[in-house]
C-alpha cells in the first residue's frame, strides 16, 4: 500500500508541480501580453465612465441653468404680459372716458341746438301769434273806429282826446 500511496503521491506531486509551472507560465504570459491590454481596457473604461459622469453632471448643471433661465424668461414674460394688460386697460379706460366725454359734449351740443331750435320756433310762433293778434286787433279797431267815426262829432272828439294824450317833447 505504501507503493500505491507513494505512486499516488508521486503522481500527484508531479501533477501539482506541472500545474504550478503551467500556472506560473500562464501568469507570466498573461502579465506580458494580456495584463497590460486588460488593465488599459479597464483604465479606458474607468476613464469613459468618469467622462460620462462628468458629462452627465455638466448636462445636469446645464439643465439646471436652462431651467433657471426658462423660469426667469417666464417671469419676465409674465411681467411684460401684466404690463401690456395694464397698459391696455389704461388705454381702454382712456378711450371709454374720451368716448363718454365726447358723447356728453355731443349730447350737450345737441341739447343746446335743440334749445336754440325750440327758442327759434317759439319766437317764430310768438311772432306769428303777435301778427295774428295785431291783425285781429287792427280789424277790431277798424270796425270799432268805423262805428265810432260814423258821425263827424265823434271824430272831432276823438282827435281832440288823442292830441291831449300826445305831448310834444
Coordinates of N, CA, C and O in Angstrom, one line a residue:
X1 N 0.8 -1.2 0.0 CA 0.0 0.0 0.0 C 0.9 1.2 0.0 O 0.4 2.3 -0.6
X2 N 1.9 1.1 0.6 CA 2.8 2.2 0.6 C 3.2 2.5 -0.9 O 3.4 3.7 -1.2
X3 N 3.3 1.6 -1.6 CA 3.7 1.8 -3.0 C 2.5 2.5 -3.7 O 2.8 3.4 -4.5
X4 N 1.4 2.1 -3.4 CA 0.3 2.7 -4.0 C 0.2 4.2 -3.6 O 0.0 5.1 -4.4
X5 N 0.4 4.4 -2.3 CA 0.4 5.7 -1.7 C 1.5 6.5 -2.3 O 1.3 7.7 -2.7
X6 N 2.7 5.9 -2.4 CA 3.8 6.7 -3.0 C 3.6 6.9 -4.5 O 3.9 8.0 -5.0
X7 N 3.0 6.1 -5.2 CA 2.7 6.3 -6.6 C 1.7 7.4 -6.8 O 1.8 8.2 -7.6
X8 N 0.7 7.3 -5.9 CA -0.3 8.4 -6.0 C 0.3 9.7 -5.6 O 0.0 10.7 -6.2
X9 N 1.1 9.7 -4.6 CA 1.8 10.9 -4.1 C 2.7 11.4 -5.2 O 2.7 12.6 -5.5
X10 N 3.5 10.6 -5.7 CA 4.4 11.0 -6.8 C 3.6 11.5 -8.0 O 4.0 12.5 -8.6
X11 N 2.7 10.7 -8.3 CA 1.9 11.2 -9.5 C 1.1 12.5 -9.1 O 1.1 13.4 -10.0
X12 N 0.7 12.5 -7.9 CA 0.0 13.7 -7.5 C 1.0 14.9 -7.4 O 0.6 16.0 -7.8
X13 N 2.2 14.7 -6.8 CA 3.1 15.7 -6.7 C 3.6 16.2 -8.1 O 3.8 17.4 -8.3
X14 N 3.7 15.3 -9.0 CA 4.1 15.7 -10.3 C 3.0 16.5 -11.0 O 3.3 17.5 -11.7
X15 N 1.8 16.1 -10.7 CA 0.7 16.9 -11.3 C 0.7 18.3 -10.7 O 0.5 19.3 -11.4
X16 N 0.9 18.4 -9.4 CA 0.9 19.7 -8.7 C 2.0 20.5 -9.2 O 1.9 21.7 -9.5
X17 N 3.2 19.9 -9.4 CA 4.4 20.6 -9.9 C 4.1 21.2 -11.3 O 4.3 22.3 -11.5
X18 N 3.6 20.3 -12.1 CA 3.4 20.8 -13.5 C 2.2 21.8 -13.6 O 2.2 22.7 -14.4
X19 N 1.3 21.6 -12.7 CA 0.2 22.6 -12.7 C 0.7 23.9 -12.2 O 0.3 25.0 -12.7
X20 N 1.6 23.9 -11.2 CA 2.2 25.1 -10.7 C 3.0 25.8 -11.8 O 3.0 27.0 -11.9
X21 N 3.8 25.0 -12.5 CA 4.6 25.5 -13.6 C 3.7 26.1 -14.6 O 4.0 27.2 -15.1
X22 N 2.7 25.4 -15.0 CA 1.8 25.9 -16.0 C 1.1 27.2 -15.5 O 0.9 28.2 -16.3
X23 N 0.7 27.3 -14.3 CA 0.1 28.5 -13.7 C 1.1 29.6 -13.7 O 0.7 30.7 -14.1
X24 N 2.3 29.4 -13.3 CA 3.3 30.5 -13.4 C 3.6 30.9 -14.8 O 3.6 32.1 -15.1
X25 N 3.7 30.0 -15.7 CA 3.8 30.4 -17.1 C 2.6 31.2 -17.6 O 2.8 32.2 -18.4
X26 N 1.5 30.7 -17.2 CA 0.3 31.4 -17.6 C 0.3 32.8 -17.1 O -0.1 33.8 -17.7
X27 N 0.7 32.9 -15.8 CA 0.8 34.3 -15.2 C 1.8 35.2 -15.9 O 1.5 36.3 -16.1
X28 N 2.9 34.6 -16.3 CA 3.9 35.4 -17.0 C 3.4 35.8 -18.3 O 3.6 37.0 -18.7
X29 N 2.8 34.8 -19.0 CA 2.2 35.2 -20.4 C 1.1 36.2 -20.2 O 1.1 37.2 -21.0
X30 N 0.3 36.0 -19.3 CA -0.8 37.0 -19.1 C -0.3 38.4 -18.7 O -0.7 39.4 -19.2
X31 N 0.8 38.4 -17.8 CA 1.3 39.6 -17.4 C 2.0 40.3 -18.6 O 1.9 41.5 -18.7
X32 N 2.7 39.5 -19.4 CA 3.4 40.1 -20.5 C 2.5 40.5 -21.6 O 2.6 41.6 -22.2
X33 N 1.5 39.7 -22.0 CA 0.7 40.0 -23.2 C -0.8 40.5 -22.9 O -1.3 41.4 -23.5
X34 N -1.4 40.0 -21.9 CA -2.8 40.3 -21.6 C -3.0 41.3 -20.5 O -4.0 42.0 -20.5
X35 N -2.1 41.3 -19.5 CA -2.4 42.1 -18.4 C -2.4 43.6 -18.7 O -3.3 44.3 -18.3
X36 N -1.5 44.1 -19.5 CA -1.5 45.5 -19.9 C -2.7 45.8 -20.8 O -3.3 46.9 -20.5
X37 N -3.1 45.0 -21.8 CA -4.3 45.4 -22.5 C -5.5 45.4 -21.7 O -6.4 46.2 -21.8
X38 N -5.6 44.4 -20.7 CA -6.8 44.3 -19.9 C -6.8 45.5 -19.0 O -7.9 46.1 -18.8
X39 N -5.7 45.8 -18.4 CA -5.6 47.0 -17.5 C -5.9 48.3 -18.3 O -6.5 49.2 -17.8
X40 N -5.3 48.3 -19.5 CA -5.6 49.5 -20.3 C -7.1 49.6 -20.6 O -7.7 50.7 -20.6
X41 N -7.7 48.5 -20.9 CA -9.1 48.4 -21.2 C -9.9 48.9 -20.0 O -10.9 49.6 -20.1
X42 N -9.5 48.3 -18.8 CA -10.2 48.7 -17.6 C -10.0 50.2 -17.3 O -10.9 50.9 -16.9
X43 N -8.8 50.6 -17.5 CA -8.5 52.0 -17.3 C -9.3 52.9 -18.2 O -9.8 53.9 -17.9
X44 N -9.3 52.5 -19.5 CA -10.1 53.2 -20.5 C -11.6 53.2 -20.1 O -12.3 54.2 -20.3
X45 N -12.1 52.1 -19.7 CA -13.5 52.0 -19.2 C -13.7 52.9 -18.1 O -14.7 53.6 -18.0
X46 N -12.8 53.0 -17.1 CA -12.9 53.9 -16.0 C -13.0 55.3 -16.4 O -13.8 56.1 -16.0
X47 N -12.0 55.6 -17.4 CA -12.0 57.0 -17.9 C -13.3 57.3 -18.6 O -13.8 58.4 -18.5
X48 N -13.8 56.4 -19.4 CA -15.1 56.7 -20.2 C -16.2 56.8 -19.2 O -17.1 57.7 -19.4
X49 N -16.2 56.0 -18.1 CA -17.3 56.2 -17.1 C -17.2 57.5 -16.4 O -18.2 58.2 -16.2
X50 N -15.9 57.9 -16.0 CA -15.7 59.2 -15.4 C -16.1 60.3 -16.3 O -16.8 61.3 -15.9
X51 N -15.7 60.2 -17.6 CA -16.1 61.2 -18.6 C -17.7 61.3 -18.7 O -18.3 62.4 -18.8
X52 N -18.3 60.1 -18.8 CA -19.7 60.1 -18.9 C -20.4 60.7 -17.6 O -21.4 61.4 -17.7
X53 N -19.8 60.4 -16.5 CA -20.3 61.0 -15.2 C -20.1 62.5 -15.2 O -21.0 63.3 -14.8
X54 N -18.9 63.0 -15.7 CA -18.7 64.4 -15.8 C -19.6 65.1 -16.8 O -20.2 66.1 -16.5
X55 N -19.8 64.4 -17.9 CA -20.8 64.9 -18.9 C -22.2 64.9 -18.4 O -22.9 65.9 -18.6
X56 N -22.5 63.9 -17.6 CA -23.9 63.8 -17.1 C -24.0 65.0 -16.0 O -25.1 65.6 -16.0
X57 N -23.0 65.2 -15.2 CA -23.0 66.3 -14.2 C -23.1 67.6 -15.0 O -23.9 68.5 -14.6
X58 N -22.3 67.8 -16.0 CA -22.3 69.0 -16.8 C -23.7 69.2 -17.4 O -24.3 70.3 -17.5
X59 N -24.3 68.1 -18.0 CA -25.6 68.2 -18.6 C -26.6 68.5 -17.5 O -27.6 69.3 -17.7
X60 N -26.5 68.0 -16.3 CA -27.4 68.3 -15.2 C -27.3 69.8 -14.8 O -28.3 70.4 -14.6
X61 N -26.0 70.3 -14.7 CA -25.8 71.7 -14.4 C -26.4 72.6 -15.6 O -27.0 73.6 -15.3
X62 N -26.2 72.1 -16.8 CA -26.8 72.9 -17.9 C -28.3 72.9 -17.9 O -28.9 73.9 -18.2
X63 N -28.9 71.7 -17.5 CA -30.3 71.6 -17.4 C -30.8 72.6 -16.3 O -31.8 73.2 -16.5
X64 N -30.1 72.6 -15.2 CA -30.5 73.5 -14.1 C -30.4 74.9 -14.5 O -31.3 75.7 -14.2
X65 N -29.3 75.2 -15.3 CA -29.1 76.6 -15.8 C -30.2 77.0 -16.7 O -30.8 78.0 -16.6
X66 N -30.5 76.0 -17.7 CA -31.6 76.3 -18.6 C -33.0 76.4 -18.0 O -33.8 77.2 -18.3
X67 N -33.2 75.6 -17.0 CA -34.4 75.6 -16.2 C -34.5 77.0 -15.5 O -35.6 77.6 -15.5
X68 N -33.4 77.4 -14.9 CA -33.4 78.7 -14.3 C -33.7 79.8 -15.3 O -34.4 80.8 -15.0
X69 N -33.0 79.7 -16.4 CA -33.2 80.7 -17.5 C -34.7 80.7 -17.9 O -35.2 81.8 -18.1
X70 N -35.2 79.5 -18.1 CA -36.6 79.4 -18.5 C -37.5 80.1 -17.5 O -38.5 80.8 -17.9
X71 N -37.2 79.8 -16.2 CA -38.1 80.4 -15.2 C -37.9 81.9 -15.2 O -38.9 82.7 -15.1
X72 N -36.7 82.4 -15.4 CA -36.5 83.9 -15.5 C -37.2 84.4 -16.7 O -37.9 85.5 -16.6
X73 N -37.2 83.7 -17.8 CA -37.9 84.2 -19.0 C -39.4 84.2 -18.8 O -40.1 85.1 -19.3
X74 N -39.9 83.1 -18.1 CA -41.3 83.1 -17.8 C -41.7 84.2 -16.9 O -42.8 84.8 -17.1
X75 N -40.9 84.5 -15.9 CA -41.2 85.6 -15.0 C -41.2 86.9 -15.8 O -42.1 87.8 -15.6
X76 N -40.2 87.1 -16.7 CA -40.1 88.3 -17.5 C -41.3 88.4 -18.4 O -41.9 89.5 -18.6
X77 N -41.7 87.3 -19.0 CA -42.8 87.2 -20.0 C -44.1 87.6 -19.2 O -44.9 88.3 -19.7
X78 N -44.2 87.0 -18.0 CA -45.4 87.3 -17.2 C -45.5 88.8 -16.8 O -46.5 89.4 -16.9
X79 N -44.3 89.3 -16.5 CA -44.2 90.8 -16.1 C -44.6 91.6 -17.3 O -45.4 92.6 -17.2
X80 N -44.1 91.3 -18.5 CA -44.4 92.0 -19.7 C -45.8 91.9 -20.0 O -46.5 92.9 -20.4
X81 N -46.4 90.7 -19.9 CA -47.8 90.5 -20.1 C -48.7 91.3 -19.2 O -49.6 92.0 -19.6
X82 N -48.3 91.3 -17.9 CA -49.0 92.2 -17.0 C -48.9 93.6 -17.3 O -49.9 94.4 -17.2
X83 N -47.7 94.1 -17.7 CA -47.5 95.4 -18.1 C -48.4 95.8 -19.3 O -49.1 96.8 -19.4
X84 N -48.4 94.9 -20.3 CA -49.2 95.1 -21.5 C -50.7 95.2 -21.2 O -51.4 96.0 -21.7
X85 N -51.1 94.2 -20.3 CA -52.5 94.2 -19.9 C -52.9 95.5 -19.2 O -54.0 96.1 -19.4
X86 N -52.0 96.0 -18.3 CA -52.3 97.2 -17.6 C -52.3 98.4 -18.5 O -53.2 99.2 -18.4
X87 N -51.4 98.4 -19.5 CA -51.4 99.5 -20.5 C -52.7 99.4 -21.3 O -53.3 100.4 -21.6
X88 N -53.1 98.2 -21.7 CA -54.3 98.0 -22.5 C -55.5 98.5 -21.7 O -56.4 99.1 -22.2
X89 N -55.6 98.1 -20.4 CA -56.7 98.6 -19.5 C -56.7 100.1 -19.5 O -57.8 100.8 -19.5
X90 N -55.5 100.7 -19.3 CA -55.4 102.2 -19.2 C -55.9 102.8 -20.5 O -56.7 103.8 -20.5
X91 N -55.5 102.2 -21.6 CA -55.9 102.8 -22.9 C -57.4 102.6 -23.1 O -58.1 103.5 -23.6
X92 N -57.9 101.4 -22.7 CA -59.3 101.2 -22.8 C -60.1 102.2 -21.9 O -61.1 102.8 -22.4
X93 N -59.7 102.4 -20.7 CA -60.3 103.3 -19.8 C -60.3 104.7 -20.4 O -61.2 105.5 -20.4
X94 N -59.1 105.1 -21.0 CA -58.9 106.4 -21.6 C -59.9 106.5 -22.8 O -60.6 107.6 -22.9
X95 N -60.0 105.5 -23.6 CA -60.8 105.6 -24.8 C -62.3 105.7 -24.4 O -63.1 106.4 -24.9
X96 N -62.7 104.9 -23.3 CA -64.0 104.9 -22.8 C -64.3 106.3 -22.3 O -65.4 106.8 -22.5
X97 N -63.4 106.8 -21.5 CA -63.6 108.1 -20.9 C -63.7 109.2 -22.0 O -64.6 110.1 -21.9
X98 N -62.8 109.1 -23.0 CA -62.9 110.1 -24.1 C -64.2 109.9 -24.8 O -64.9 110.9 -25.2
X99 N -64.7 108.7 -25.0 CA -66.0 108.5 -25.7 C -67.1 109.0 -24.9 O -68.0 109.6 -25.4
X100 N -67.0 108.8 -23.6 CA -68.1 109.3 -22.7 C -68.1 110.9 -22.8 O -69.2 111.5 -22.9
X101 N -66.9 111.4 -22.6 CA -66.8 112.9 -22.7 C -67.3 113.4 -24.0 O -68.0 114.4 -24.1
X102 N -66.9 112.8 -25.1 CA -67.3 113.2 -26.4 C -68.9 113.0 -26.5 O -69.5 113.9 -27.1
X103 N -69.4 111.9 -26.0 CA -70.8 111.7 -26.1 C -71.6 112.8 -25.2 O -72.6 113.3 -25.6
X104 N -71.0 113.1 -24.0 CA -71.6 114.1 -23.2 C -71.5 115.5 -23.9 O -72.5 116.2 -23.9
X105 N -70.4 115.8 -24.5 CA -70.3 117.0 -25.3 C -71.2 117.1 -26.4 O -71.9 118.1 -26.7
X106 N -71.3 116.0 -27.2 CA -72.2 115.9 -28.3 C -73.7 116.0 -27.8 O -74.5 116.7 -28.5
X107 N -74.0 115.3 -26.7 CA -75.3 115.4 -26.2 C -75.7 116.9 -25.7 O -76.7 117.4 -26.0
X108 N -74.7 117.5 -25.1 CA -74.9 118.9 -24.6 C -75.0 119.8 -25.9 O -75.9 120.7 -25.9
X109 N -74.2 119.5 -26.9 CA -74.4 120.3 -28.1 C -75.7 120.1 -28.8 O -76.4 121.1 -29.2
X110 N -76.2 118.9 -28.8 CA -77.5 118.6 -29.4 C -78.6 119.2 -28.6 O -79.6 119.7 -29.2
X111 N -78.4 119.1 -27.2 CA -79.5 119.8 -26.4 C -79.5 121.3 -26.6 O -80.6 121.9 -26.7
X112 N -78.3 121.9 -26.7 CA -78.2 123.3 -26.9 C -78.8 123.7 -28.3 O -79.5 124.6 -28.4
X113 N -78.5 122.8 -29.3 CA -79.0 123.1 -30.6 C -80.5 122.9 -30.6 O -81.2 123.7 -31.2
X114 N -81.0 121.9 -29.9 CA -82.5 121.7 -29.8 C -83.1 122.9 -29.0 O -84.2 123.4 -29.4
X115 N -82.4 123.4 -28.0 CA -82.9 124.5 -27.2 C -83.0 125.8 -28.1 O -84.0 126.5 -28.2
X116 N -81.9 126.0 -28.9 CA -81.9 127.1 -29.9 C -83.0 126.9 -30.9 O -83.8 127.9 -31.2
X117 N -83.2 125.7 -31.4 CA -84.2 125.5 -32.4 C -85.6 125.7 -31.8 O -86.5 126.3 -32.4
X118 N -85.8 125.2 -30.5 CA -87.1 125.4 -29.8 C -87.3 126.9 -29.6 O -88.4 127.4 -29.9
X119 N -86.3 127.6 -29.2 CA -86.4 129.1 -29.0 C -86.7 129.8 -30.3 O -87.6 130.7 -30.4
X120 N -86.1 129.3 -31.4 CA -86.3 129.9 -32.7 C -87.8 129.6 -33.1 O -88.5 130.5 -33.6
X121 N -88.2 128.4 -33.0 CA -89.6 128.0 -33.3 C -90.6 128.8 -32.5 O -91.6 129.2 -33.0
X122 N -90.2 128.9 -31.2 CA -91.1 129.6 -30.3 C -91.2 131.1 -30.7 O -92.3 131.7 -30.7
X123 N -90.0 131.7 -31.0 CA -90.0 133.1 -31.5 C -90.8 133.2 -32.8 O -91.6 134.2 -32.9
X124 N -90.7 132.3 -33.7 CA -91.5 132.3 -34.9 C -93.0 132.2 -34.6 O -93.8 133.0 -35.1
X125 N -93.3 131.2 -33.7 CA -94.7 131.1 -33.3 C -95.2 132.3 -32.6 O -96.4 132.7 -32.9
X126 N -94.4 132.9 -31.7 CA -94.9 134.1 -31.0 C -95.0 135.2 -32.0 O -96.0 136.0 -31.9
X127 N -94.1 135.4 -32.9 CA -94.2 136.4 -33.9 C -95.5 136.2 -34.8 O -96.2 137.2 -35.1
X128 N -95.8 134.9 -35.1 CA -97.0 134.6 -35.9 C -98.2 135.0 -35.0 O -99.2 135.6 -35.6
X129 N -98.2 134.6 -33.7 CA -99.3 134.9 -32.9 C -99.5 136.4 -32.7 O -100.6 136.9 -32.8
X130 N -98.4 137.1 -32.6 CA -98.4 138.6 -32.4 C -99.0 139.2 -33.7 O -99.8 140.1 -33.7
X131 N -98.5 138.7 -34.9 CA -99.0 139.2 -36.1 C -100.5 138.9 -36.3 O -101.3 139.8 -36.7
X132 N -100.9 137.7 -35.8 CA -102.4 137.4 -35.9 C -103.1 138.3 -34.9 O -104.2 138.8 -35.2
X133 N -102.6 138.4 -33.7 CA -103.2 139.3 -32.7 C -103.3 140.7 -33.2 O -104.3 141.4 -33.1
X134 N -102.2 141.2 -33.8 CA -102.1 142.6 -34.3 C -103.1 142.7 -35.5 O -103.9 143.7 -35.5
X135 N -103.2 141.7 -36.3 CA -104.1 141.8 -37.4 C -105.5 141.8 -36.9 O -106.4 142.6 -37.4
X136 N -105.8 140.9 -35.9 CA -107.2 140.9 -35.4 C -107.5 142.2 -34.6 O -108.6 142.7 -34.7
X137 N -106.4 142.7 -33.9 CA -106.6 144.0 -33.2 C -106.9 145.1 -34.2 O -107.8 146.0 -33.9
X138 N -106.2 145.1 -35.3 CA -106.4 146.1 -36.3 C -107.8 146.0 -36.9 O -108.5 147.0 -37.1
X139 N -108.2 144.8 -37.2 CA -109.6 144.6 -37.7 C -110.6 145.0 -36.7 O -111.6 145.7 -37.1
X140 N -110.4 144.6 -35.4 CA -111.4 145.0 -34.4 C -111.4 146.5 -34.2 O -112.4 147.2 -34.2
X141 N -110.2 147.1 -34.2 CA -110.1 148.6 -34.1 C -110.7 149.3 -35.3 O -111.4 150.3 -35.1
X142 N -110.5 148.7 -36.4 CA -111.0 149.3 -37.6 C -112.6 149.3 -37.6 O -113.2 150.3 -37.9
X143 N -113.1 148.1 -37.1 CA -114.5 148.0 -37.0 C -115.1 149.0 -36.0 O -116.1 149.6 -36.2
X144 N -114.4 149.1 -34.9 CA -114.8 150.0 -33.8 C -114.7 151.4 -34.3 O -115.6 152.2 -34.0
X145 N -113.6 151.7 -34.9 CA -113.5 153.1 -35.4 C -114.5 153.5 -36.4 O -115.0 154.6 -36.5
X146 N -114.8 152.6 -37.3 CA -115.8 152.8 -38.3 C -117.2 153.1 -37.6 O -117.9 154.0 -38.1
X147 N -117.4 152.3 -36.6 CA -118.7 152.5 -35.9 C -118.7 153.9 -35.2 O -119.6 154.6 -35.2
X148 N -117.6 154.1 -34.5 CA -117.5 155.4 -33.7 C -117.3 156.6 -34.6 O -117.8 157.7 -34.2
X149 N -116.6 156.4 -35.7 CA -116.4 157.6 -36.5 C -117.4 157.7 -37.6 O -117.2 158.5 -38.6
X150 N -118.5 157.1 -37.4 CA -119.5 157.2 -38.4 C -120.1 158.7 -38.4 O -120.5 159.2 -39.5
X151 N -120.1 159.3 -37.3 CA -120.5 160.7 -37.3 C -119.4 161.6 -37.1 O -118.4 161.3 -36.5
X152 N -119.5 162.9 -37.6 CA -118.4 163.9 -37.6 C -118.1 164.3 -36.2 O -116.9 164.6 -35.8
X153 N -119.0 164.5 -35.3 CA -118.8 164.9 -33.9 C -117.9 163.9 -33.2 O -117.0 164.3 -32.4
X154 N -118.1 162.7 -33.3 CA -117.3 161.7 -32.6 C -115.9 161.7 -33.1 O -115.0 161.5 -32.4
X155 N -115.7 162.0 -34.4 CA -114.4 162.0 -35.0 C -113.6 163.2 -34.4 O -112.5 163.1 -34.0
X156 N -114.3 164.4 -34.3 CA -113.6 165.5 -33.8 C -113.2 165.3 -32.3 O -112.1 165.7 -31.9
X157 N -114.1 164.7 -31.5 CA -113.8 164.5 -30.1 C -112.7 163.5 -29.9 O -111.8 163.7 -29.1
X158 N -112.6 162.6 -30.8 CA -111.5 161.6 -30.7 C -110.2 162.2 -31.0 O -109.2 162.0 -30.3
X159 N -110.1 163.0 -32.0 CA -108.9 163.7 -32.4 C -108.5 164.6 -31.3 O -107.3 164.7 -31.0
X160 N -109.4 165.3 -30.7 CA -109.0 166.2 -29.6 C -108.5 165.4 -28.4 O -107.5 165.8 -27.8
X161 N -109.1 164.3 -28.1 CA -108.6 163.4 -27.0 C -107.1 162.9 -27.3 O -106.3 162.9 -26.4
X162 N -106.9 162.5 -28.5 CA -105.6 162.0 -28.9 C -104.6 163.1 -28.8 O -103.4 162.8 -28.4
X163 N -104.9 164.3 -29.2 CA -104.0 165.4 -29.2 C -103.6 165.7 -27.8 O -102.5 166.1 -27.5
X164 N -104.5 165.6 -26.8 CA -104.3 165.8 -25.4 C -103.3 164.8 -24.9 O -102.4 165.1 -24.1
X165 N -103.4 163.6 -25.3 CA -102.6 162.5 -24.8 C -101.1 162.6 -25.3 O -100.2 162.3 -24.6
X166 N -101.0 163.0 -26.5 CA -99.7 163.1 -27.2 C -99.2 164.5 -26.8 O -99.7 165.5 -27.0
X167 N -98.0 164.5 -26.2 CA -97.3 165.7 -25.9 C -96.1 165.9 -26.7 O -95.4 164.9 -27.0
X168 N -95.7 167.0 -27.1 CA -94.6 167.3 -27.9 C -93.4 167.4 -27.0 O -93.4 168.2 -26.0
X169 N -92.4 166.8 -27.2 CA -91.2 166.8 -26.4 C -90.1 167.6 -27.0 O -89.8 167.8 -28.1

